[in-house]
Short mmCIF file of C-alpha atoms and ligand atoms in Angstrom, two decimals:
data_model
loop_
_atom_site.label_atom_id
_atom_site.label_comp_id
_atom_site.label_asym_id
_atom_site.label_seq_id
_atom_site.Cartn_x
_atom_site.Cartn_y
_atom_site.Cartn_z
CA MET H 227 124.64 166.07 224.26
CA GLN H 228 127.92 167.46 225.56
CA ILE H 229 130.19 169.18 223.01
CA LYS H 230 133.91 168.58 223.36
CA LEU H 231 136.40 171.00 221.81
CA TYR H 232 140.17 170.82 221.63
CA ASN H 233 141.86 173.78 223.27
CA THR H 234 145.38 174.79 222.18
CA LEU H 235 145.77 176.48 225.57
CA ASN H 236 145.78 173.22 227.58
CA LYS H 237 146.26 170.85 224.62
CA GLN H 238 143.22 168.80 225.61
CA LYS H 239 139.72 168.11 224.47
CA ASN H 240 137.44 169.66 227.09
CA ASP H 241 133.71 169.78 227.70
CA PHE H 242 132.48 173.02 226.21
CA VAL H 243 130.25 175.18 228.41
CA PRO H 244 129.56 178.79 227.36
CA LEU H 245 130.44 181.53 229.83
CA ASN H 246 127.12 183.25 229.42
CA GLY H 247 124.02 181.02 229.37
CA ASN H 248 123.01 179.95 225.91
CA GLU H 249 125.04 182.48 223.98
CA VAL H 250 128.46 181.57 222.58
CA ARG H 251 130.81 184.46 221.89
CA ILE H 252 133.43 183.76 219.21
CA TYR H 253 136.20 185.76 217.58
CA SER H 254 137.77 184.59 214.31
CA CYS H 255 140.84 186.16 212.78
CA GLY H 256 139.71 187.21 209.33
CA PRO H 257 141.52 187.93 206.08
CA THR H 258 144.14 190.52 205.34
CA VAL H 259 142.58 192.02 202.25
CA TYR H 260 145.62 192.76 200.08
CA SER H 261 144.98 189.98 197.55
CA TYR H 262 142.55 187.14 196.83
CA ALA H 263 142.17 184.65 199.68
CA HIS H 264 143.51 181.22 198.67
CA ILE H 265 142.12 177.74 199.28
CA GLY H 266 144.34 177.35 202.38
CA ASN H 267 142.70 180.40 203.92
CA PHE H 268 139.32 178.97 203.00
CA ARG H 269 140.05 175.70 204.77
CA THR H 270 140.20 177.81 207.91
CA TYR H 271 136.93 179.60 207.09
CA VAL H 272 135.19 176.31 206.26
CA PHE H 273 136.20 175.18 209.74
CA MET H 274 134.82 178.43 211.17
CA ASP H 275 131.56 177.70 209.36
CA ASN H 276 131.45 174.15 210.76
CA LEU H 277 132.02 175.43 214.27
CA ARG H 278 129.17 177.93 213.94
CA ARG H 279 126.85 175.32 212.50
CA VAL H 280 127.68 172.69 215.12
CA LEU H 281 127.00 175.15 217.93
CA LYS H 282 123.72 176.24 216.32
CA TYR H 283 122.73 172.61 215.72
CA ASN H 284 123.13 172.11 219.48
CA GLY H 285 120.74 174.97 220.14
CA TYR H 286 123.18 177.74 221.05
CA THR H 287 122.87 181.31 219.83
CA LEU H 288 125.99 183.01 218.55
CA LYS H 289 127.68 186.33 218.79
CA HIS H 290 130.56 185.93 216.42
CA VAL H 291 133.01 188.59 215.28
CA MET H 292 135.33 188.30 212.32
CA ASN H 293 137.75 191.08 211.54
CA ILE H 294 138.95 192.40 208.20
CA THR H 295 142.59 193.42 208.44
CA ASP H 296 143.00 196.45 206.20
CA VAL H 297 146.01 198.01 207.90
CA GLY H 298 148.99 197.00 210.03
CA HIS H 299 149.73 193.40 208.92
CA LEU H 300 153.39 193.56 207.98
CA GLU H 301 154.99 191.18 205.54
CA SER H 302 156.02 188.90 208.37
CA ASP H 303 153.68 188.02 211.24
CA GLY H 304 156.17 189.84 213.48
CA ASP H 305 157.56 193.32 213.02
CA GLU H 306 159.44 192.88 209.77
CA GLY H 307 158.75 194.28 206.33
CA GLU H 308 156.28 196.66 204.82
CA ASP H 309 152.53 196.85 205.55
CA LYS H 310 150.92 194.34 203.15
CA MET H 311 148.17 196.83 202.23
CA GLU H 312 150.60 199.64 201.37
CA LYS H 313 152.76 197.27 199.33
CA ALA H 314 149.77 196.03 197.30
CA ALA H 315 148.55 199.62 196.81
CA LYS H 316 151.90 200.67 195.35
CA LYS H 317 152.02 197.61 193.11
CA GLU H 318 148.49 198.07 191.78
CA LYS H 319 148.76 201.89 191.71
CA LYS H 320 145.62 202.30 193.82
CA SER H 321 144.94 203.58 197.30
CA PRO H 322 145.08 201.03 200.14
CA TYR H 323 141.37 201.71 200.71
CA GLU H 324 140.54 200.80 197.11
CA ILE H 325 142.63 197.62 197.46
CA ALA H 326 140.84 196.72 200.70
CA ASP H 327 137.42 197.40 199.21
CA PHE H 328 138.09 195.27 196.13
CA TYR H 329 139.50 192.24 197.94
CA THR H 330 136.94 192.38 200.76
CA LYS H 331 134.15 192.14 198.18
CA ALA H 332 135.97 189.27 196.42
CA PHE H 333 136.40 187.49 199.76
CA PHE H 334 132.70 187.63 200.62
CA LYS H 335 131.76 186.50 197.12
CA ASP H 336 133.86 183.36 197.64
CA MET H 337 132.44 182.92 201.16
CA GLU H 338 128.95 182.95 199.65
CA LYS H 339 129.92 180.42 196.98
CA LEU H 340 131.20 178.15 199.77
CA ASN H 341 127.92 178.62 201.62
CA ILE H 342 129.83 179.83 204.68
CA ASP H 343 127.59 181.30 207.32
CA ARG H 344 128.46 184.98 207.84
CA PRO H 345 129.53 185.97 211.36
CA GLU H 346 127.10 188.33 213.09
CA ILE H 347 129.66 191.14 213.22
CA ILE H 348 132.27 191.99 210.59
CA ALA H 349 134.78 194.50 211.95
CA LYS H 350 137.19 196.43 209.74
CA ALA H 351 140.42 197.48 211.43
CA THR H 352 140.43 200.99 209.92
CA GLU H 353 136.98 201.64 211.41
CA HIS H 354 138.18 200.86 214.95
CA ILE H 355 141.23 203.08 215.36
CA PRO H 356 139.90 204.86 218.52
CA ASP H 357 139.23 201.48 220.22
CA MET H 358 142.74 200.34 219.38
CA LEU H 359 144.27 203.57 220.59
CA GLU H 360 142.45 203.22 223.90
CA PHE H 361 143.78 199.65 224.24
CA ALA H 362 147.35 200.70 223.43
CA LYS H 363 147.20 203.55 225.95
CA LYS H 364 146.00 201.14 228.64
CA ILE H 365 148.94 198.82 227.98
CA VAL H 366 151.37 201.72 228.26
CA GLU H 367 149.64 203.12 231.41
CA ASN H 368 149.89 199.69 233.05
CA GLY H 369 153.63 199.69 232.43
CA TYR H 370 153.66 197.01 229.70
CA GLY H 371 154.46 199.34 226.78
CA TYR H 372 157.33 201.65 225.94
CA GLU H 373 158.20 204.04 223.14
CA THR H 374 161.18 203.87 220.79
CA SER H 375 161.96 206.03 217.78
CA THR H 376 159.97 203.69 215.50
CA ALA H 377 157.16 202.14 217.54
CA ILE H 378 155.43 201.47 220.84
CA TYR H 379 156.57 198.05 221.95
CA PHE H 380 155.04 195.54 224.33
CA ASP H 381 157.52 194.59 227.05
CA VAL H 382 157.14 190.83 227.22
CA SER H 383 159.48 190.52 230.23
CA LYS H 384 156.80 192.20 232.39
CA LEU H 385 154.45 189.21 231.97
CA ASP H 386 154.31 186.37 234.47
CA LYS H 387 154.61 183.91 231.60
CA TYR H 388 155.37 184.19 227.88
CA PRO H 389 154.63 182.24 225.74
CA VAL H 390 151.51 180.51 227.07
CA LEU H 391 149.93 179.10 223.93
CA SER H 392 152.83 177.76 221.93
CA ASN H 393 155.87 175.72 222.79
CA ARG H 394 157.99 178.27 221.07
CA ASN H 395 161.40 178.53 222.54
CA ILE H 396 162.25 182.17 222.99
CA GLU H 397 166.00 181.62 223.12
CA GLU H 398 165.97 179.60 219.92
CA GLN H 399 163.83 182.19 218.27
CA ILE H 400 166.21 184.97 219.13
CA ALA H 401 169.16 182.98 217.86
CA GLY H 402 167.31 182.18 214.64
CA ALA H 403 165.97 185.67 214.00
CA ARG H 404 166.25 186.51 210.35
CA VAL H 405 166.95 190.22 210.73
CA GLU H 406 168.90 192.32 213.10
CA VAL H 407 166.95 192.89 216.26
CA ASP H 408 165.90 196.53 216.74
CA PRO H 409 168.57 197.83 219.15
CA GLU H 410 165.98 200.01 220.89
CA LYS H 411 163.91 197.00 221.96
CA ARG H 412 164.30 196.11 225.63
CA ASN H 413 163.92 192.42 224.86
CA PRO H 414 164.46 191.02 221.38
CA TYR H 415 161.06 189.32 221.42
CA ASP H 416 159.06 192.43 222.35
CA PHE H 417 156.57 193.27 219.62
CA ALA H 418 155.09 196.48 218.21
CA ILE H 419 151.57 197.41 219.31
CA TRP H 420 151.66 200.76 217.53
CA ILE H 421 153.91 201.74 214.65
CA LYS H 422 155.18 205.22 213.83
CA ALA H 423 154.41 205.94 210.19
CA PRO H 424 157.30 206.60 207.86
CA GLU H 425 157.00 209.83 205.82
CA ASN H 426 155.44 208.19 202.72
CA HIS H 427 153.05 205.88 204.63
CA ILE H 428 149.46 206.48 203.47
CA MET H 429 147.44 204.93 206.30
CA LYS H 430 148.21 206.86 209.49
CA TRP H 431 146.32 208.50 212.35
CA GLU H 432 146.98 211.08 215.04
CA SER H 433 148.08 209.53 218.33
CA PRO H 434 150.03 210.58 221.44
CA TRP H 435 153.04 209.22 219.55
CA GLY H 436 152.51 211.28 216.38
CA LEU H 437 151.15 210.05 213.03
CA SER H 438 151.11 206.30 213.29
CA TYR H 439 149.10 203.11 212.78
CA PRO H 440 148.13 200.07 214.87
CA GLY H 441 149.97 196.75 214.90
CA TRP H 442 148.06 193.74 213.55
CA HIS H 443 147.91 191.89 216.89
CA LEU H 444 146.45 194.88 218.68
CA GLU H 445 143.61 195.14 216.16
CA CYS H 446 142.22 191.74 217.09
CA SER H 447 142.62 192.44 220.82
CA ALA H 448 140.73 195.74 220.58
CA MET H 449 137.95 194.54 218.28
CA SER H 450 137.27 191.35 220.24
CA ARG H 451 137.09 193.33 223.48
CA LYS H 452 134.77 195.93 221.98
CA TYR H 453 132.16 193.43 220.81
CA LEU H 454 132.66 190.41 223.06
CA GLY H 455 134.03 191.79 226.31
CA GLU H 456 137.27 191.17 228.16
CA VAL H 457 136.77 187.39 228.23
CA PHE H 458 134.75 185.45 225.67
CA ASP H 459 134.28 181.79 224.72
CA ILE H 460 136.20 180.80 221.60
CA HIS H 461 138.98 182.28 219.48
CA THR H 462 139.80 180.73 216.08
CA GLY H 463 142.51 180.92 213.41
CA GLY H 464 145.02 178.84 211.49
CA VAL H 465 147.95 177.11 213.21
CA ASP H 466 150.33 179.77 211.89
CA HIS H 467 148.66 182.19 214.32
CA ILE H 468 149.69 180.20 217.39
CA PRO H 469 153.30 181.28 217.92
CA THR H 470 153.06 185.00 217.18
CA HIS H 471 149.66 186.54 216.51
CA HIS H 472 147.63 184.77 219.18
CA GLU H 473 150.51 184.65 221.64
CA ASN H 474 150.74 188.41 221.33
CA GLU H 475 146.98 188.94 221.54
CA ILE H 476 147.07 187.10 224.86
CA ALA H 477 150.04 189.20 226.05
CA GLN H 478 148.16 192.41 225.20
CA SER H 479 144.97 191.42 227.01
CA LYS H 480 147.00 190.43 230.04
CA GLY H 481 148.82 193.75 229.89
CA ALA H 482 145.64 195.80 229.58
CA PHE H 483 143.15 193.79 231.69
CA GLY H 484 145.14 191.03 233.37
CA LYS H 485 143.19 188.30 231.57
CA ILE H 486 143.57 185.78 228.76
CA PRO H 487 140.81 186.98 226.41
CA ALA H 488 139.30 183.65 225.32
CA LYS H 489 138.60 180.38 227.14
CA VAL H 490 139.07 178.10 224.14
CA TRP H 491 141.67 178.64 221.39
CA MET H 492 141.00 176.58 218.27
CA HIS H 493 143.45 176.25 215.38
CA VAL H 494 143.13 174.69 211.95
CA GLU H 495 146.05 172.72 210.52
CA PHE H 496 147.37 173.79 207.14
CA LEU H 497 146.13 172.84 203.74
CA GLN H 498 149.12 171.77 201.69
CA VAL H 499 149.34 171.45 197.94
CA ASP H 500 150.92 168.40 196.29
CA GLY H 501 152.41 167.41 199.63
CA GLY H 502 154.15 170.72 200.29
CA LYS H 503 153.69 174.32 201.26
CA MET H 504 151.66 176.59 199.06
CA SER H 505 153.83 179.33 197.71
CA LYS H 506 153.68 181.97 195.01
CA SER H 507 157.09 180.94 193.69
CA LEU H 508 155.86 177.36 193.14
CA GLY H 509 152.75 178.73 191.40
CA ASN H 510 150.47 176.56 193.54
CA VAL H 511 148.52 179.19 195.45
CA TYR H 512 145.04 178.53 194.09
CA THR H 513 141.91 180.61 194.49
CA ILE H 514 138.30 179.45 194.51
CA SER H 515 137.81 180.94 190.99
CA GLU H 516 140.78 178.95 189.71
CA LEU H 517 139.18 175.74 191.00
CA GLU H 518 135.93 176.71 189.27
CA GLU H 519 137.81 177.23 186.00
CA LYS H 520 138.98 173.64 186.29
CA GLY H 521 135.44 172.38 186.84
CA ILE H 522 135.60 172.09 190.66
CA GLU H 523 132.66 173.74 192.40
CA PRO H 524 133.34 175.69 195.61
CA LEU H 525 131.01 173.26 197.42
CA ALA H 526 133.09 170.34 196.15
CA PHE H 527 136.12 172.02 197.75
CA LYS H 528 134.09 172.27 200.95
CA LEU H 529 133.33 168.56 200.76
CA PHE H 530 137.04 167.95 200.10
CA CYS H 531 137.81 169.72 203.40
CA TYR H 532 135.69 167.09 205.17
CA THR H 533 138.07 164.33 204.11
CA ALA H 534 140.36 165.23 207.04
CA HIS H 535 139.82 166.36 210.61
CA TYR H 536 140.57 170.07 211.04
CA ARG H 537 143.52 169.32 213.33
CA THR H 538 145.36 167.24 210.73
CA LYS H 539 147.12 168.47 207.62
CA LEU H 540 145.15 168.13 204.43
CA ASN H 541 146.87 167.62 201.11
CA PHE H 542 145.20 169.28 198.13
CA THR H 543 145.59 167.76 194.69
CA PHE H 544 143.38 168.38 191.67
CA GLU H 545 142.76 164.65 191.49
CA GLY H 546 141.49 164.66 195.08
CA ALA H 547 139.34 167.71 194.48
CA MET H 548 137.90 166.15 191.33
CA ALA H 549 137.06 163.02 193.34
CA SER H 550 135.18 165.26 195.80
CA GLN H 551 133.31 166.84 192.88
CA LYS H 552 132.18 163.39 191.78
CA SER H 553 131.24 162.51 195.37
CA LEU H 554 129.17 165.67 195.62
CA ASN H 555 127.38 164.83 192.38
CA ARG H 556 126.67 161.33 193.70
CA LEU H 557 125.44 162.68 197.01
CA ARG H 558 123.03 165.00 195.21
CA GLU H 559 121.74 162.17 193.04
CA SER H 560 121.24 159.94 196.08
CA TYR H 561 119.42 162.71 197.89
CA ILE H 562 116.99 163.10 194.96
CA LYS H 563 116.40 159.33 194.79
CA HIS H 564 115.58 159.27 198.50
CA LYS H 565 113.37 162.32 198.19
CA ASN H 566 111.29 160.53 195.57
CA GLY H 567 111.37 157.20 197.41
CA ASN H 568 108.33 155.62 199.03
CA ASP H 569 109.98 153.14 201.39
CA LYS H 570 109.36 153.55 205.10
CA ILE H 571 111.96 153.23 207.83
CA GLU H 572 111.60 152.74 211.56
CA ASN H 573 111.71 155.86 213.71
CA SER H 574 114.11 154.12 216.07
CA LEU H 575 116.61 153.75 213.21
CA ILE H 576 116.30 157.45 212.42
CA GLU H 577 116.96 158.27 216.05
CA GLN H 578 120.06 156.04 215.98
CA TYR H 579 121.42 157.93 212.98
CA LYS H 580 120.71 161.27 214.67
CA THR H 581 122.57 160.19 217.80
CA ARG H 582 125.56 158.88 215.88
CA PHE H 583 125.76 162.07 213.82
CA LEU H 584 125.55 164.27 216.91
CA GLU H 585 128.22 162.19 218.65
CA ALA H 586 130.55 162.68 215.69
CA ILE H 587 130.14 166.43 215.31
CA ASN H 588 130.20 167.07 219.06
CA ASP H 589 133.48 165.21 219.36
CA ASP H 590 135.65 168.19 218.41
CA LEU H 591 133.93 168.51 215.03
CA ASN H 592 134.73 165.08 213.64
CA LEU H 593 133.46 165.82 210.14
CA PRO H 594 135.14 162.83 208.45
CA LEU H 595 133.22 160.52 210.81
CA ALA H 596 130.02 162.48 210.24
CA MET H 597 130.52 162.10 206.48
CA GLY H 598 130.76 158.32 206.93
CA ILE H 599 127.26 158.38 208.44
CA ILE H 600 126.00 160.58 205.59
CA TRP H 601 127.33 158.09 203.03
CA GLU H 602 125.72 155.16 204.85
CA LEU H 603 122.39 156.94 204.56
CA ALA H 604 122.93 158.07 200.98
CA ARG H 605 123.87 154.56 199.80
CA SER H 606 121.00 152.85 201.58
CA GLU H 607 119.04 150.48 199.32
CA THR H 608 115.90 151.64 201.08
CA LYS H 609 114.77 154.75 199.20
CA SER H 610 112.87 156.88 201.64
CA SER H 611 111.93 160.54 201.89
CA GLN H 612 112.64 160.14 205.62
CA ILE H 613 116.31 159.64 204.68
CA ALA H 614 116.16 162.71 202.44
CA ASP H 615 114.77 164.72 205.39
CA LEU H 616 117.55 163.41 207.60
CA LEU H 617 120.18 164.39 205.03
CA VAL H 618 118.75 167.92 204.91
CA GLN H 619 118.83 168.06 208.69
CA PHE H 620 122.48 166.93 208.81
CA ASP H 621 123.31 169.37 206.05
CA LYS H 622 122.62 172.16 208.54
CA VAL H 623 126.13 171.29 209.78
CA LEU H 624 127.77 170.46 206.44
CA GLY H 625 126.40 173.47 204.56
CA LEU H 626 126.47 171.71 201.18
CA ASP H 627 123.05 173.02 200.12
CA LEU H 628 121.79 169.47 199.49
CA GLU H 629 118.20 170.67 199.58
CA ASN H 630 118.79 172.36 196.21
CA SER H 631 120.40 169.30 194.61
CA GLU H 632 118.06 169.35 191.59
CA LYS H 633 119.10 172.90 190.77
CA TYR H 634 122.82 172.02 190.77
CA ILE H 635 122.31 168.94 188.61
CA GLU H 636 120.24 170.95 186.15
CA ASN H 637 122.89 173.69 186.05
CA GLN H 638 125.60 171.15 185.38
CA LYS H 639 123.74 169.85 182.35
CA ASN H 640 123.56 173.35 180.96
CA VAL H 641 127.08 174.27 181.89
CA GLU H 642 129.09 175.87 179.14
CA LEU H 643 132.40 174.19 178.64
CA PRO H 644 135.40 176.21 179.84
CA THR H 645 137.72 177.63 177.18
CA GLU H 646 140.51 175.28 178.24
CA ILE H 647 138.25 172.28 177.57
CA LEU H 648 136.99 173.70 174.27
CA ASP H 649 140.61 174.15 173.15
CA LEU H 650 141.41 170.53 174.00
CA ILE H 651 138.33 169.34 172.08
CA GLU H 652 139.48 171.33 169.05
CA GLN H 653 143.00 169.86 169.31
CA ARG H 654 141.55 166.35 169.53
CA LYS H 655 139.36 166.90 166.48
CA LYS H 656 142.41 168.03 164.55
CA ALA H 657 144.45 165.05 165.75
CA ARG H 658 141.71 162.67 164.59
CA GLU H 659 141.49 164.38 161.18
CA GLU H 660 145.23 163.83 160.90
CA LYS H 661 144.75 160.22 162.08
CA ASN H 662 147.12 160.90 164.98
CA TRP H 663 145.43 158.35 167.26
CA LYS H 664 148.15 158.51 169.89
CA LEU H 665 147.67 162.25 170.41
CA SER H 666 143.89 161.83 170.23
CA ASP H 667 144.03 159.26 173.06
CA GLU H 668 146.36 161.44 175.11
CA ILE H 669 143.97 164.39 174.83
CA ARG H 670 141.04 162.12 175.78
CA ASP H 671 142.96 161.04 178.92
CA ASN H 672 143.82 164.64 179.68
CA LEU H 673 140.14 165.60 179.40
CA LYS H 674 139.24 162.73 181.70
CA GLU H 675 141.74 163.96 184.28
CA LYS H 676 140.02 167.33 184.10
CA GLY H 677 136.66 165.69 184.69
CA TYR H 678 135.26 165.40 181.14
CA ILE H 679 134.26 162.16 179.42
CA VAL H 680 134.74 161.96 175.67
CA LYS H 681 132.56 159.65 173.60
CA ASP H 682 133.17 159.05 169.90
CA THR H 683 129.89 158.37 168.12
CA LYS H 684 128.80 158.13 164.50
CA GLU H 685 127.63 161.72 164.75
CA GLY H 686 131.03 162.87 166.00
CA MET H 687 132.52 163.54 169.37
CA SER H 688 130.46 164.25 172.49
CA VAL H 689 131.93 165.63 175.70
CA GLU H 690 130.19 165.42 179.07
CA LYS H 691 131.15 166.59 182.50
CA MET H 692 131.66 163.61 184.84
P1 LIG G 120 145.65 185.89 206.44
O1 LIG G 120 144.73 186.56 205.46
O2 LIG G 120 147.04 185.68 205.90
O3 LIG G 120 145.68 186.60 207.78
O4 LIG G 120 145.10 184.43 206.69
C1 LIG G 120 143.74 184.17 206.91
C2 LIG G 120 143.54 182.86 207.63
O5 LIG G 120 143.96 181.74 206.85
C3 LIG G 120 144.32 182.75 208.93
O6 LIG G 120 143.47 182.19 209.92
C4 LIG G 120 145.46 181.82 208.61
O7 LIG G 120 145.91 181.15 209.74
C5 LIG G 120 144.80 180.88 207.62
N1 LIG G 120 145.71 180.20 206.70
C6 LIG G 120 146.74 180.71 205.96
N2 LIG G 120 147.32 179.78 205.19
C7 LIG G 120 146.64 178.60 205.42
C8 LIG G 120 146.75 177.25 204.92
N3 LIG G 120 147.66 176.91 204.01
N4 LIG G 120 145.88 176.34 205.40
C9 LIG G 120 144.93 176.66 206.32
N5 LIG G 120 144.79 177.91 206.82
C10 LIG G 120 145.61 178.88 206.38
ZN1 LIG G 121 143.68 188.11 214.67
#
């Protein structure tokens, strides 16, 4: 069945046909490893996982590259501020390489917990400096780059068209620029492809322009070209990459090779928290471990991501995530009931479900619609191992590890209560000893909000995870 994917380049859903037979070549912008990735970042990687799984489900083989940015991503997505890696290294009093190593490991640990399929090739920026240098030289040789006292800039005015991906209005952007434009830039919206290292900069390499380091956009251009060629099938990232990072990747590839590097550009809308932007100052930038501490499994967060299509904003609340945790528990229980069921269902009905599921996922990854079909099956009064088999088959796309449902349910029974919950239980015991029923009830409600049911029995209080 034909797959349709939405392409930011022409703002349409198009039939997807790989450039090269049965193999799909994909590049995904990966994490900048200067701190823990947050749940917003992971919405984008859950999407990446879904895309991989949908393509595999349709019988394609994949050659998928994800980069690790361990140098060159400045504090803004443009040319402002310090390198994020250097800043974190100074703050944590470690070398940027130690910082990168630590947060890369943490990132893959979370990826594993989310059961996210690992791309075939993981490419670290610092291990590809010669490839990037070659790319930068080509841009300069072709007349698209020029040197200033601080950097090698890409001359955007040399392109036939800029921007091509976003609707960004260059004039407005110039007028709204937050900092003084570098007076050495030929055009205010030119961007750095290579940056001359200040004296105290740790990460720097020899280049025709002295000790320096690559710009973030150039890294992705060079690494995608190295592994996937000058033109490949799909490029992915979050919507924040559209106006600057991906626009500039396209400019660079046009400057070096005269081509837009990918056919399809796919972007994930943002995950918001409590209806607004996630930000450190609001204290609402959550990690996967922080969700776990509150009793929300990484796979429940994954299921939560399926409540909205990837091209619409998704609002994270703990209430919503807890509801997804309960849904996941129910789904597992239903799967087990079906697995042990003896009812028989018609093959034609199974085929109908398969077709409907395929139609949903092939329609630009409509996971909310696909989940509707999963729930229909799970809730079926007919308890049949054929349904269990179908759920396992569909789970190849969802990646919720339904096959191991028994294991998760068993683990939940044995789960040790988190310290926060134990503290609340203690406080409630004290309140009851003091006959403070109001406080006791409040704590019970609080525990319920956190996903724990309190029962008062003759033997005392029992607390169970919902
Ligand atoms: P970074 O490590 O900052 O380069 O971001 C990694 C990925 O997460 C990129 O593809 C971003 O576009 C994406 N991203 C960042 N914030 C969010 C968010 N709130 N929701 C969804 N994706 C995000
Ligand atoms: Zn990138």
